[in-house]
Amino acid sequence: MVRRTLTRQDISEALFRNVGLSKHESAHMLETVLDQISKALIDGKSVKLSSFGTFTPRQKRERIGRNPKTGIAATINARKVISFKPSKLMKERINKSEKN
């Protein structure tokens, strides 16, 4: 199985081909959508995309971790992370594609 990463360029090209927008309009539309998603997550809001999944920002507290190479304990600073939970429909699509 060859793994390939889907890029912004790939999505923009798909918009260009399938929606009929110009390449410039496609790229601008994609950037606008990604900006709106980013702003919502920065503001602490969850982003739910129907039939796809939900992105949720959350705060992780400071903790002690270990360097796997040396075993030396180190403090891992508190930080914000984004978690993603796929929708039931997305899970079904992914599992269906693995069977084919």
CSV table of C-alpha atoms in Angstrom, one decimal:
chain,number,residue,atom,x,y,z
A,1,MET,CA,0.0,0.0,0.0
A,2,VAL,CA,1.5,3.3,-1.1
A,3,ARG,CA,0.8,6.2,1.3
A,4,ARG,CA,0.5,9.6,-0.2
A,5,THR,CA,-0.3,12.9,1.5
A,6,LEU,CA,-3.3,15.0,0.3
A,7,THR,CA,-2.1,18.6,0.1
A,8,ARG,CA,-3.7,22.0,-0.2
A,9,GLN,CA,-2.7,22.0,-3.9
A,10,ASP,CA,-4.5,18.6,-4.4
A,11,ILE,CA,-7.7,20.0,-2.8
A,12,SER,CA,-7.5,23.2,-4.8
A,13,GLU,CA,-7.1,21.2,-8.1
A,14,ALA,CA,-10.1,19.1,-7.2
A,15,LEU,CA,-12.2,22.2,-6.6
A,16,PHE,CA,-11.0,23.6,-10.0
A,17,ARG,CA,-11.9,20.4,-11.8
A,18,ASN,CA,-15.1,19.5,-10.1
A,19,VAL,CA,-16.7,22.8,-9.2
A,20,GLY,CA,-15.7,24.8,-12.2
A,21,LEU,CA,-14.0,27.7,-10.4
A,22,SER,CA,-10.9,29.2,-11.7
A,23,LYS,CA,-7.6,28.0,-10.2
A,24,HIS,CA,-7.2,31.3,-8.4
A,25,GLU,CA,-10.8,31.2,-7.0
A,26,SER,CA,-10.4,27.6,-6.0
A,27,ALA,CA,-7.2,28.4,-4.0
A,28,HIS,CA,-8.9,31.4,-2.4
A,29,MET,CA,-12.0,29.4,-1.4
A,30,LEU,CA,-9.9,26.7,0.2
A,31,GLU,CA,-7.8,29.3,2.1
A,32,THR,CA,-11.0,31.0,3.3
A,33,VAL,CA,-12.4,27.7,4.6
A,34,LEU,CA,-9.1,26.7,6.3
A,35,ASP,CA,-8.9,30.2,7.9
A,36,GLN,CA,-12.4,30.0,9.3
A,37,ILE,CA,-11.7,26.5,10.8
A,38,SER,CA,-8.4,27.8,12.3
A,39,LYS,CA,-10.0,30.9,13.8
A,40,ALA,CA,-12.7,28.8,15.4
A,41,LEU,CA,-10.2,26.4,16.9
A,42,ILE,CA,-8.0,29.3,18.2
A,43,ASP,CA,-11.1,30.7,19.9
A,44,GLY,CA,-11.6,27.4,21.6
A,45,LYS,CA,-14.6,26.4,19.6
A,46,SER,CA,-15.2,22.9,18.2
A,47,VAL,CA,-15.6,22.5,14.4
A,48,LYS,CA,-18.1,19.9,13.3
A,49,LEU,CA,-18.2,18.9,9.6
A,50,SER,CA,-21.2,16.8,9.0
A,51,SER,CA,-20.4,13.3,7.6
A,52,PHE,CA,-16.7,13.9,8.3
A,53,GLY,CA,-16.0,14.5,11.9
A,54,THR,CA,-15.3,17.0,14.7
A,55,PHE,CA,-12.1,18.9,15.6
A,56,THR,CA,-12.0,19.9,19.2
A,57,PRO,CA,-9.3,22.0,20.9
A,58,ARG,CA,-8.3,21.1,24.4
A,59,GLN,CA,-5.7,22.1,27.0
A,60,LYS,CA,-3.2,19.6,28.2
A,61,ARG,CA,-1.6,20.2,31.5
A,62,GLU,CA,2.1,20.1,32.3
A,63,ARG,CA,3.4,16.6,33.0
A,64,ILE,CA,6.6,14.7,33.5
A,65,GLY,CA,7.7,12.6,30.5
A,66,ARG,CA,10.8,10.5,29.8
A,67,ASN,CA,13.3,10.7,26.9
A,68,PRO,CA,12.9,7.3,25.3
A,69,LYS,CA,16.6,7.1,24.4
A,70,THR,CA,18.1,8.1,27.7
A,71,GLY,CA,15.3,7.4,30.2
A,72,ILE,CA,15.9,10.9,31.7
A,73,ALA,CA,12.7,12.5,33.1
A,74,ALA,CA,11.8,15.9,31.6
A,75,THR,CA,8.9,18.3,32.1
A,76,ILE,CA,6.5,18.6,29.1
A,77,ASN,CA,5.0,22.0,29.2
A,78,ALA,CA,1.2,22.7,29.2
A,79,ARG,CA,-0.1,23.2,25.7
A,80,LYS,CA,-3.2,23.3,23.5
A,81,VAL,CA,-3.8,20.3,21.2
A,82,ILE,CA,-6.5,19.5,18.6
A,83,SER,CA,-8.2,16.2,18.7
A,84,PHE,CA,-10.2,14.8,15.8
A,85,LYS,CA,-13.1,12.4,16.1
A,86,PRO,CA,-14.4,11.0,12.8
A,87,SER,CA,-18.1,10.7,12.3
A,88,LYS,CA,-19.8,7.3,12.3
A,89,LEU,CA,-20.3,7.7,8.5
A,90,MET,CA,-16.6,8.4,8.0
A,91,LYS,CA,-15.6,5.4,10.0
A,92,GLU,CA,-18.0,3.2,7.9
A,93,ARG,CA,-16.5,4.6,4.7
A,94,ILE,CA,-13.0,3.9,5.8
A,95,ASN,CA,-13.7,0.4,7.0
A,96,LYS,CA,-15.7,-0.3,3.8
A,97,SER,CA,-12.7,0.8,1.7
A,98,GLU,CA,-10.3,-1.5,3.6
A,99,LYS,CA,-12.5,-4.5,2.6
A,100,ASN,CA,-12.3,-3.8,-1.1
